[in-house]
Amino acid sequence: MERLKVDLCGITLDNPVIPASGTFGYGYEFAELYDINILGTFSFKGTTREPRFGNPTPRIAECTAGMINAVGLQNPGVEKVISEELPRLKKCFGKPVMANVSGFSVEDYAYTCARLDTCPQVGWLEVNVSCPNVHGGGMSFGTDPASAAEVTRAVKAVTAKPVIVKLSPNVTDVVSIAKACEDAGADGISLINTLLGMRIDLKKRRPVIASVMGGFSGPAVFPVALRMVYQVSRAVGVPVVGMGGVSTAEDVIEMMMAGACAVEVGAANLVDPFACKKIIEDLPAAMDRYGIKNLKEITEGAR
Amino acid sequence: MKNSIFTVTENQNIARGTFRMRLSGDTGEMRPGQFVNIKLDGLYLRRPISVCDAEDGILTIVFKTVGRGTEKLASAEPGEKFDLLTGLGNGYDLSKSGEKPLLIGGGAGVPPLYMLAKKLVEAGKRPFAVLGFNTADEVFFEKEFSDLGCAVTVTTTDGSRGVKGFVTDALPAGYDYFYTCGPEPMLRAVYKAARTSGQFSFEERMGCGFGACMGCSCRTVTGYKRICKDGPVLEKEEILWKD
């Protein structure tokens, strides 16, 4: 449907709906349920240079209108992603996929991105400088403009694919970090990653999450995410991918009115595995309700 | 995995803090040891509950009230509808049971063994069942297991019913294989005490329940596994205990 199409760094998406990294695995669990080719694209599980088991369990906590996760970047490592996950994905997903990358040093990011640059299936590199769940890693790069810029430059030097830098909301000034990434050559910005949070088990009198804190996501964070998308999209010239608590077609439209050109859907996939399918199906009627002819014009109007 | 709506047909308090709920809906493809993931109003994450029985469009679950989710379930009235993901997890492998399998359940770990016992009996096996509880008022399903034709032993920690002690104090002689489900300290004790191979069903806090979020991963001899998708049932030989 033409009116749902949007552009993301020079690649046309059939619609702006993108399952967010860490909530969609490498796609197969969902491909058993519906044809995932209906998606704009999806961002696969955060991938690192070496395989990682991640954090001890419990890694999950219930919250009001949301959840906390502290998975800690469990993934099979970039070589296995290239040799096993991507060939398997090819059988159920024919579109360019977004490769989500994390690292523990600038060299790690560059190495992993250089490896994924060789994969024709990968359309975009989403560089996660914002994982709250790894000590001394991910998020420290995303909480300082100079470090975020350094990662961006290093990655841009090894890939011709569009680089989208995924930012953390756990900062005092997200705009300065977004601008630093843009200046360093980022082709796009995505935000927000999860908000650092915690819960305590009253009976046990200790944190629910084994590693104490984790990333809070779900509908409760939507207004915070929307505000940051609004701020960043007015400050940078590159496309912005909005995410954080998006659960309905109306949320997608609202994110785009705040300035996002595409929208990632995270926690909602875990509660309702059909969430993205429903959002895509609901979009035309929701657009009609608000007099929107095509989605592209909302973002352009907002910016 | 299937996603469908189930309607509560009955919800009964069968022991202290323990409820048996029956729901009508699509019970196709539910195997012993699998679980369902239930959406509850006002709670964000679904709640995973093991399948106690599933036959002819009637799903039975038996659960203990341990928190907000199970308390909501306990207060559900007949006619109430729930959104369920069904057919989750690998379930028990019945092909390894031998002629005289032993089923070892502890508390809220007893229910999934019921459907397993039923299927084993239907296949002509003669299961033993050892069911462990804390106290007499928490005991349930003794009669249900013996009605199926299992040789049942009940244990209670305080000795108020059956054998005083833990399930491992009452393991019968002459079993060929075992299946177990219960709290982790019990599973560890069974692991040490059992003289044959067997299968263990594990519990973990889950995000999605269908393998997408990596929230419930564990390490095993054969690599990382997701309790919700590659488990909850693991073979004895592949278990690596945490610390």
Coordinates of C-alpha atoms in Angstrom, one line a residue:
Chain A
M1 CA 0.0 0.0 0.0
E2 CA 1.6 3.2 -1.3
R3 CA 0.4 5.5 1.5
L4 CA 2.2 3.5 4.2
K5 CA 5.6 3.7 2.5
V6 CA 8.4 5.6 4.1
D7 CA 12.1 6.2 3.4
L8 CA 14.8 5.2 5.8
C9 CA 18.3 6.4 4.8
G10 CA 17.6 5.8 1.1
I11 CA 15.8 2.4 1.4
T12 CA 12.1 2.3 1.0
L13 CA 10.1 0.6 3.7
D14 CA 6.6 -0.8 2.8
N15 CA 5.5 0.7 6.2
P16 CA 7.3 2.3 9.1
V17 CA 6.8 -0.6 11.5
I18 CA 10.1 -2.2 12.7
P19 CA 10.2 -4.7 15.6
A20 CA 13.0 -3.5 17.9
S21 CA 16.2 -5.4 18.6
G22 CA 15.9 -7.9 21.5
T23 CA 12.2 -8.4 21.2
F24 CA 12.1 -10.3 17.9
G25 CA 15.1 -12.6 18.1
Y26 CA 16.4 -13.4 14.6
G27 CA 12.8 -13.4 13.4
Y28 CA 11.9 -17.2 13.2
E29 CA 9.7 -17.4 16.3
F30 CA 7.5 -14.8 14.7
A31 CA 7.8 -16.3 11.2
E32 CA 6.0 -19.4 12.6
L33 CA 3.0 -17.2 13.4
Y34 CA 2.8 -14.9 10.4
D35 CA 4.6 -13.8 7.2
I36 CA 7.1 -11.4 8.6
N37 CA 7.6 -9.9 5.1
I38 CA 4.7 -7.6 5.9
L39 CA 7.0 -5.7 8.3
G40 CA 8.9 -2.6 7.2
T41 CA 12.0 -4.4 8.4
F42 CA 13.1 -5.6 11.8
S43 CA 16.2 -5.0 13.9
F44 CA 17.7 -8.3 14.9
K45 CA 19.1 -9.3 18.3
G46 CA 22.0 -7.2 19.5
T47 CA 25.1 -8.8 18.1
T48 CA 28.6 -8.6 19.5
R49 CA 32.1 -9.6 18.3
E50 CA 32.2 -12.7 20.6
P51 CA 29.4 -14.9 21.7
R52 CA 27.7 -13.9 25.0
F53 CA 25.5 -15.7 27.5
G54 CA 24.5 -12.5 29.1
N55 CA 23.4 -11.8 32.7
P56 CA 22.3 -14.3 35.4
T57 CA 18.6 -14.9 35.8
P58 CA 16.0 -13.6 36.8
R59 CA 16.4 -11.1 34.0
I60 CA 12.8 -10.0 33.8
A61 CA 10.5 -8.0 36.1
E62 CA 6.9 -6.9 35.8
C63 CA 6.1 -3.2 36.1
T64 CA 3.1 -1.0 35.9
A65 CA 2.4 -0.7 32.1
G66 CA 5.8 -2.1 31.3
M67 CA 8.6 -4.4 32.2
I68 CA 12.3 -4.5 33.1
N69 CA 14.8 -6.7 31.2
A70 CA 18.4 -7.3 32.0
V71 CA 19.2 -9.9 29.4
G72 CA 22.7 -8.5 28.9
L73 CA 23.2 -8.9 25.1
Q74 CA 22.9 -12.7 24.9
N75 CA 23.9 -13.6 21.4
P76 CA 25.9 -16.2 19.4
G77 CA 28.5 -13.7 18.2
V78 CA 28.9 -12.1 14.8
E79 CA 30.5 -15.1 13.1
K80 CA 27.6 -17.4 14.0
V81 CA 25.1 -14.7 13.1
I82 CA 26.6 -14.5 9.6
S83 CA 27.1 -18.3 9.1
E84 CA 23.9 -19.6 10.8
E85 CA 21.3 -16.9 11.6
L86 CA 21.3 -14.9 8.4
P87 CA 21.1 -17.9 6.1
R88 CA 18.2 -19.2 8.2
L89 CA 16.5 -15.8 8.1
K90 CA 16.8 -15.6 4.4
K91 CA 14.3 -18.4 4.1
C92 CA 11.5 -16.4 5.8
F93 CA 12.5 -12.8 5.3
G94 CA 13.3 -11.4 1.8
K95 CA 13.7 -7.7 2.7
P96 CA 16.9 -5.9 4.0
V97 CA 17.2 -6.5 7.7
M98 CA 18.5 -4.0 10.3
A99 CA 21.6 -5.4 12.0
N100 CA 21.9 -4.3 15.7
V101 CA 25.5 -4.1 16.9
S102 CA 26.9 -3.7 20.4
G103 CA 30.5 -3.6 21.7
F104 CA 32.8 -3.1 24.6
S105 CA 35.4 -1.1 22.8
V106 CA 35.5 1.1 19.7
E107 CA 37.5 -1.7 18.0
D108 CA 34.7 -4.2 18.8
Y109 CA 32.1 -2.0 17.2
A110 CA 34.2 -1.5 14.1
Y111 CA 35.1 -5.2 13.8
T112 CA 31.5 -6.4 14.1
C113 CA 30.2 -3.7 11.7
A114 CA 32.9 -4.5 9.2
R115 CA 31.9 -8.2 9.3
L116 CA 28.2 -7.4 8.8
D117 CA 29.0 -4.9 6.0
T118 CA 29.8 -8.0 3.9
C119 CA 26.3 -9.4 4.2
P120 CA 23.9 -8.4 1.4
Q121 CA 20.9 -9.1 3.6
V122 CA 21.8 -6.3 5.9
G123 CA 20.3 -3.0 4.9
W124 CA 21.2 -0.8 7.9
L125 CA 23.6 -1.1 10.8
E126 CA 21.9 0.0 14.0
V127 CA 24.8 0.8 16.4
N128 CA 23.7 0.4 20.0
V129 CA 25.6 2.7 22.2
S130 CA 23.0 2.5 24.8
C131 CA 22.6 -0.9 26.3
P132 CA 22.0 -0.4 30.1
N133 CA 22.7 -4.0 30.9
V134 CA 26.4 -4.5 30.4
H135 CA 29.0 -3.2 32.8
G136 CA 31.7 -1.0 31.3
G137 CA 30.2 -1.6 27.9
G138 CA 27.5 -0.3 25.6
M139 CA 25.9 2.5 27.5
S140 CA 29.1 4.3 28.6
F141 CA 29.6 5.1 24.9
G142 CA 26.2 6.6 24.6
T143 CA 26.3 8.8 27.7
D144 CA 29.1 11.0 26.4
P145 CA 29.0 12.9 23.1
A146 CA 32.7 12.4 22.4
S147 CA 32.6 8.6 22.9
A148 CA 29.4 8.3 20.9
A149 CA 31.0 10.3 18.1
E150 CA 34.2 8.1 18.2
V151 CA 32.1 4.9 17.8
T152 CA 30.2 6.5 15.0
R153 CA 33.3 7.5 13.1
A154 CA 35.0 4.1 13.6
V155 CA 31.9 2.4 12.2
K156 CA 31.4 4.7 9.3
A157 CA 35.0 4.1 8.3
V158 CA 34.3 0.4 7.7
T159 CA 30.9 0.3 6.1
A160 CA 29.1 1.7 3.1
K161 CA 25.7 0.8 4.7
P162 CA 23.7 3.4 6.4
V163 CA 24.6 3.7 10.1
I164 CA 21.9 4.5 12.6
V165 CA 23.1 5.2 16.1
K166 CA 20.7 4.0 18.8
L167 CA 20.7 6.4 21.8
S168 CA 20.1 6.0 25.5
P169 CA 17.5 8.1 27.4
N170 CA 19.6 7.8 30.5
V171 CA 21.5 11.1 29.9
T172 CA 21.0 14.7 30.8
D173 CA 21.1 16.1 27.2
V174 CA 20.2 13.6 24.5
V175 CA 20.3 16.3 21.8
S176 CA 24.0 17.0 22.3
I177 CA 24.7 13.3 21.9
A178 CA 22.5 13.0 18.8
K179 CA 24.3 16.1 17.3
A180 CA 27.7 14.6 18.0
C181 CA 26.7 11.4 16.2
E182 CA 25.4 13.4 13.2
D183 CA 28.6 15.4 13.0
A184 CA 30.6 12.2 13.1
G185 CA 28.7 10.9 10.1
A186 CA 25.7 9.0 11.4
D187 CA 23.1 8.5 8.7
G188 CA 20.3 8.3 11.2
I189 CA 19.5 8.2 14.9
S190 CA 17.2 5.8 16.7
L191 CA 15.8 6.3 20.2
I192 CA 15.0 5.6 22.9
N193 CA 16.7 2.5 24.3
T194 CA 15.3 1.4 27.7
L195 CA 15.3 3.5 30.8
L196 CA 17.4 2.2 33.7
G197 CA 15.1 0.9 36.4
M198 CA 14.7 -1.6 39.2
R199 CA 12.1 -3.5 41.3
I200 CA 12.4 -5.1 44.7
D201 CA 10.7 -8.3 45.8
L202 CA 9.0 -7.5 49.0
K203 CA 8.9 -11.0 50.3
K204 CA 12.6 -11.6 49.7
R205 CA 13.6 -8.0 50.4
R206 CA 16.0 -8.0 47.5
P207 CA 16.0 -6.9 43.9
V208 CA 13.9 -9.0 41.5
I209 CA 16.5 -8.8 38.8
A210 CA 19.7 -10.8 39.5
S211 CA 21.9 -8.0 38.2
V212 CA 19.9 -5.5 40.3
M213 CA 19.0 -3.0 37.6
G214 CA 17.7 -3.3 34.1
G215 CA 16.1 -1.5 31.2
F216 CA 12.5 -0.4 31.7
S217 CA 10.3 -0.4 28.6
G218 CA 6.6 -0.7 27.7
P219 CA 3.7 1.8 27.3
A220 CA 4.7 3.6 30.5
V221 CA 7.8 5.1 28.8
F222 CA 6.0 6.3 25.6
P223 CA 5.7 10.0 26.7
V224 CA 9.4 10.1 27.6
A225 CA 10.3 8.5 24.3
L226 CA 8.1 10.8 22.3
R227 CA 9.6 13.9 24.0
M228 CA 13.1 12.8 23.2
V229 CA 12.2 12.0 19.6
Y230 CA 10.6 15.4 19.3
Q231 CA 13.8 17.1 20.7
V232 CA 16.2 15.2 18.6
S233 CA 14.3 15.3 15.3
R234 CA 14.3 19.1 15.5
A235 CA 18.0 19.3 16.3
V236 CA 19.4 17.0 13.6
G237 CA 19.0 16.8 9.8
V238 CA 19.3 13.0 9.5
P239 CA 16.3 10.6 9.8
V240 CA 15.1 9.7 13.3
V241 CA 13.7 6.3 14.1
G242 CA 11.3 6.6 17.1
M243 CA 10.7 3.9 19.7
G244 CA 9.7 3.4 23.3
G245 CA 6.4 2.0 24.4
V246 CA 4.8 2.0 21.0
S247 CA 1.9 -0.5 21.1
T248 CA -0.8 0.8 18.6
A249 CA -1.2 2.3 15.2
E250 CA -2.0 5.6 16.9
D251 CA 1.3 5.5 18.8
V252 CA 3.1 5.0 15.5
I253 CA 1.3 8.1 14.1
E254 CA 2.1 10.1 17.2
M255 CA 5.8 9.2 17.0
M256 CA 5.8 10.3 13.4
M257 CA 4.1 13.5 14.3
A258 CA 6.9 14.1 16.8
G259 CA 9.4 13.8 13.9
A260 CA 10.2 10.0 13.4
C261 CA 10.4 8.7 9.9
A262 CA 10.0 5.1 11.0
V263 CA 9.0 3.5 14.3
E264 CA 10.3 0.6 16.3
V265 CA 8.1 -1.6 18.4
G266 CA 9.7 -3.4 21.3
A267 CA 8.1 -4.8 24.5
A268 CA 4.7 -5.1 22.8
N269 CA 6.0 -8.0 20.7
L270 CA 6.6 -10.0 23.9
V271 CA 3.1 -9.6 25.3
D272 CA 1.4 -10.0 21.9
P273 CA 3.4 -11.8 19.3
F274 CA 1.0 -10.4 16.7
A275 CA 1.4 -6.8 17.9
C276 CA 3.3 -5.6 14.8
K277 CA 1.0 -7.3 12.4
K278 CA -2.0 -5.7 14.1
I279 CA -0.4 -2.3 14.0
I280 CA 0.3 -2.6 10.3
E281 CA -3.2 -3.7 9.6
D282 CA -4.7 -1.0 11.8
L283 CA -2.6 1.9 10.2
P284 CA -4.8 2.7 7.2
A285 CA -8.0 3.1 9.3
A286 CA -6.1 5.1 11.9
M287 CA -4.7 7.3 9.2
D288 CA -8.3 7.8 7.8
R289 CA -9.5 8.9 11.3
Y290 CA -6.9 11.7 11.4
G291 CA -7.1 12.7 7.7
I292 CA -3.6 11.4 6.8
K293 CA -3.2 10.6 3.1
N294 CA 0.2 9.1 3.4
L295 CA 2.6 8.6 6.3
K296 CA 5.6 10.3 4.7
E297 CA 3.9 13.7 4.9
I298 CA 3.5 13.6 8.7
T299 CA 7.2 13.4 9.3
E300 CA 7.9 16.1 6.7
G301 CA 5.3 18.3 8.3
A302 CA 6.7 17.8 11.8
R303 CA 10.2 18.7 10.8
Chain B
M1 CA 2.2 -21.9 19.5
K2 CA -1.4 -20.7 19.1
N3 CA -3.2 -17.6 20.3
S4 CA -6.8 -17.9 21.3
I5 CA -9.5 -17.0 23.8
F6 CA -10.5 -19.4 26.6
T7 CA -13.5 -19.1 28.8
V8 CA -13.4 -20.1 32.5
T9 CA -15.9 -22.9 33.2
E10 CA -15.0 -23.6 36.8
N11 CA -12.4 -22.4 39.4
Q12 CA -12.1 -24.2 42.6
N13 CA -10.0 -23.9 45.7
I14 CA -8.7 -27.5 46.1
A15 CA -6.1 -27.1 48.8
R16 CA -4.6 -24.3 50.8
G17 CA -3.6 -21.6 48.4
T18 CA -4.2 -23.9 45.4
F19 CA -6.8 -23.6 42.7
R20 CA -8.0 -25.8 39.9
M21 CA -9.4 -23.9 36.9
R22 CA -11.0 -25.4 33.9
L23 CA -11.3 -23.4 30.7
S24 CA -12.9 -24.2 27.4
G25 CA -11.1 -23.4 24.2
D26 CA -8.8 -24.8 21.5
T27 CA -6.8 -27.5 23.3
G28 CA -5.4 -29.0 20.1
E29 CA -1.7 -29.8 20.2
M30 CA -1.1 -29.4 24.0
R31 CA 1.4 -32.0 25.3
P32 CA 2.3 -33.0 28.8
G33 CA 4.9 -30.6 30.2
Q34 CA 4.0 -27.7 28.1
F35 CA 2.6 -24.5 29.4
V36 CA 0.2 -21.7 28.5
N37 CA 0.9 -17.9 28.8
I38 CA -2.1 -16.0 30.1
K39 CA -2.9 -12.3 29.6
L40 CA -4.5 -10.7 32.7
D41 CA -6.1 -7.3 32.9
G42 CA -3.9 -4.7 34.6
L43 CA -0.7 -6.8 34.4
Y44 CA 1.7 -6.1 31.6
L45 CA 3.5 -9.5 31.1
R46 CA 1.6 -12.7 30.6
R47 CA 1.7 -15.4 33.3
P48 CA 3.1 -18.8 32.4
I49 CA 1.1 -21.7 33.9
S50 CA 1.7 -25.4 33.2
V51 CA -0.9 -27.5 31.5
C52 CA -2.4 -30.0 34.0
D53 CA -4.7 -31.6 31.5
A54 CA -6.1 -30.8 28.1
E55 CA -8.7 -32.9 26.4
D56 CA -11.8 -32.3 24.2
G57 CA -11.6 -28.5 24.4
I58 CA -11.2 -28.4 28.1
L59 CA -7.9 -27.1 29.6
T60 CA -7.2 -27.7 33.2
I61 CA -4.6 -25.6 35.1
V62 CA -3.7 -26.0 38.8
F63 CA -1.8 -23.1 40.4
K64 CA -0.8 -21.8 43.7
T65 CA -1.3 -18.1 44.6
V66 CA 2.1 -16.6 44.9
G67 CA 1.7 -13.1 43.6
R68 CA -0.6 -10.6 41.8
G69 CA -1.0 -12.7 38.7
T70 CA -2.0 -16.0 40.4
E71 CA -4.2 -14.0 42.8
K72 CA -6.1 -12.5 39.9
L73 CA -6.5 -16.0 38.4
A74 CA -7.7 -17.3 41.7
S75 CA -10.5 -14.7 41.8
A76 CA -11.7 -15.4 38.2
E77 CA -15.4 -16.4 37.9
P78 CA -16.9 -18.9 35.4
G79 CA -17.7 -17.1 32.1
E80 CA -14.6 -14.9 32.4
K81 CA -12.5 -14.9 29.2
F82 CA -8.7 -15.0 29.0
D83 CA -6.3 -14.5 26.0
L84 CA -3.9 -17.4 26.0
L85 CA -0.8 -18.4 24.1
T86 CA -0.8 -22.2 24.1
G87 CA 1.4 -25.1 23.0
L88 CA 4.5 -23.4 24.6
G89 CA 7.6 -25.3 25.6
N90 CA 9.0 -28.6 24.5
G91 CA 7.1 -30.8 27.0
Y92 CA 8.1 -34.2 28.3
D93 CA 9.5 -36.9 26.0
L94 CA 7.3 -39.9 26.7
S95 CA 9.3 -42.3 24.5
K96 CA 12.0 -42.8 27.1
S97 CA 9.7 -43.8 30.0
G98 CA 10.3 -47.5 30.1
E99 CA 7.6 -49.8 31.5
K100 CA 7.6 -48.4 35.1
P101 CA 8.4 -44.6 35.0
L102 CA 8.5 -42.6 38.3
L103 CA 6.8 -39.2 38.5
I104 CA 8.2 -36.9 41.2
G105 CA 6.2 -33.8 41.9
G106 CA 6.6 -31.1 44.5
G107 CA 3.8 -28.6 45.4
A108 CA 3.0 -26.5 42.3
G109 CA 5.1 -28.9 40.3
V110 CA 2.6 -31.7 40.7
P111 CA 0.0 -30.5 38.0
P112 CA 2.0 -31.0 34.8
L113 CA 2.7 -34.6 35.9
Y114 CA -1.0 -35.4 35.8
M115 CA -1.4 -35.2 32.1
L116 CA 1.9 -37.0 31.7
A117 CA 0.6 -39.8 34.0
K118 CA -2.6 -40.0 32.0
K119 CA -0.7 -40.3 28.7
L120 CA 1.7 -42.9 30.1
V121 CA -1.1 -45.0 31.4
E122 CA -2.9 -44.8 28.1
A123 CA 0.3 -46.1 26.5
G124 CA 0.2 -49.1 28.8
K125 CA 2.9 -48.0 31.3
R126 CA 2.6 -48.4 35.0
P127 CA 3.8 -45.2 36.7
F128 CA 4.8 -44.6 40.3
A129 CA 4.0 -41.2 41.6
V130 CA 5.7 -39.5 44.6
L131 CA 4.0 -36.2 45.4
G132 CA 5.6 -33.9 48.0
F133 CA 4.0 -31.1 50.0
N134 CA 4.7 -29.0 53.1
T135 CA 1.7 -29.9 55.1
A136 CA -1.5 -32.0 54.9
D137 CA -3.7 -29.0 54.0
E138 CA -1.6 -28.4 50.9
V139 CA -2.0 -31.9 49.5
F140 CA -3.9 -32.3 46.3
F141 CA -4.3 -34.8 43.5
E142 CA -3.5 -37.9 45.6
K143 CA -6.8 -39.5 44.5
E144 CA -6.6 -38.2 40.9
F145 CA -3.2 -40.0 40.4
S146 CA -4.4 -43.2 42.0
D147 CA -7.6 -43.1 40.0
L148 CA -5.4 -43.1 36.8
G149 CA -3.8 -46.3 38.2
C150 CA -0.6 -44.9 39.5
A151 CA 1.0 -46.3 42.7
V152 CA 1.0 -43.0 44.7
T153 CA 3.1 -42.0 47.7
V154 CA 2.5 -38.6 49.4
T155 CA 5.1 -37.0 51.5
T156 CA 4.8 -33.9 53.8
T157 CA 7.7 -32.0 55.3
D158 CA 6.0 -31.9 58.7
G159 CA 4.6 -35.5 58.6
S160 CA 1.0 -34.4 58.8
R161 CA 0.1 -36.7 55.9
G162 CA 1.8 -39.6 54.3
V163 CA 5.6 -40.1 54.7
K164 CA 7.3 -37.5 56.8
G165 CA 10.1 -35.8 54.9
F166 CA 10.9 -34.9 51.3
V167 CA 10.1 -36.7 48.0
T168 CA 13.6 -38.1 48.1
D169 CA 12.8 -39.9 51.3
A170 CA 10.1 -41.9 49.6
L171 CA 11.5 -42.9 46.2
P172 CA 10.3 -46.5 45.4
A173 CA 12.5 -49.3 44.1
G174 CA 12.2 -50.7 40.6
Y175 CA 11.5 -47.6 38.4
D176 CA 13.0 -47.5 34.9
Y177 CA 13.1 -43.8 34.4
F178 CA 11.8 -40.6 36.0
Y179 CA 10.1 -37.3 35.3
T180 CA 10.1 -34.5 37.8
C181 CA 8.8 -31.0 38.3
G182 CA 9.0 -28.8 41.5
P183 CA 10.9 -26.1 43.2
E184 CA 14.6 -26.0 42.4
P185 CA 15.9 -27.3 45.8
M186 CA 13.7 -30.4 45.2
L187 CA 15.0 -30.8 41.7
R188 CA 18.6 -30.7 42.9
A189 CA 17.8 -33.3 45.6
V190 CA 16.1 -35.5 43.0
Y191 CA 19.1 -35.1 40.7
K192 CA 21.4 -36.5 43.5
A193 CA 19.0 -39.2 44.7
A194 CA 17.8 -40.7 41.4
R195 CA 19.4 -43.9 40.2
T196 CA 18.2 -43.7 36.6
S197 CA 18.1 -41.1 33.8
G198 CA 15.2 -38.7 33.7
Q199 CA 13.7 -35.4 32.7
F200 CA 13.4 -32.2 34.8
S201 CA 10.9 -29.4 34.3
F202 CA 12.3 -26.0 35.3
E203 CA 10.7 -22.7 36.2
E204 CA 12.1 -19.2 35.5
R205 CA 10.7 -15.6 35.3
M206 CA 9.8 -15.2 31.6
G207 CA 9.4 -12.2 29.3
C208 CA 7.6 -13.6 26.3
G209 CA 7.3 -17.3 26.9
F210 CA 7.9 -18.2 23.2
G211 CA 11.7 -17.8 22.7
A212 CA 12.0 -14.2 21.5
C213 CA 13.4 -12.2 24.4
M214 CA 16.1 -14.4 26.0
G215 CA 14.8 -13.5 29.4
C216 CA 14.8 -17.1 30.8
S217 CA 18.1 -18.5 29.4
C218 CA 20.1 -21.1 31.2
R219 CA 23.4 -22.8 30.5
T220 CA 23.4 -26.5 29.7
V221 CA 25.9 -29.2 28.7
T222 CA 24.7 -28.7 25.1
G223 CA 24.8 -24.9 25.1
Y224 CA 22.6 -22.1 26.1
K225 CA 18.9 -22.9 26.2
R226 CA 15.7 -20.9 26.6
I227 CA 13.6 -22.4 29.4
C228 CA 10.4 -21.2 27.6
K229 CA 11.3 -22.6 24.1
D230 CA 14.0 -25.2 24.4
G231 CA 12.7 -26.2 27.8
P232 CA 11.1 -26.2 30.3
V233 CA 12.0 -29.8 30.2
L234 CA 15.7 -30.7 30.3
E235 CA 17.3 -34.2 30.3
K236 CA 19.2 -35.0 33.4
E237 CA 22.5 -35.4 31.4
E238 CA 22.3 -31.9 30.0
I239 CA 21.7 -30.0 33.3
L240 CA 24.3 -27.5 34.6
W241 CA 23.2 -26.2 38.0
K242 CA 23.8 -22.5 38.6
D243 CA 26.8 -22.2 41.1

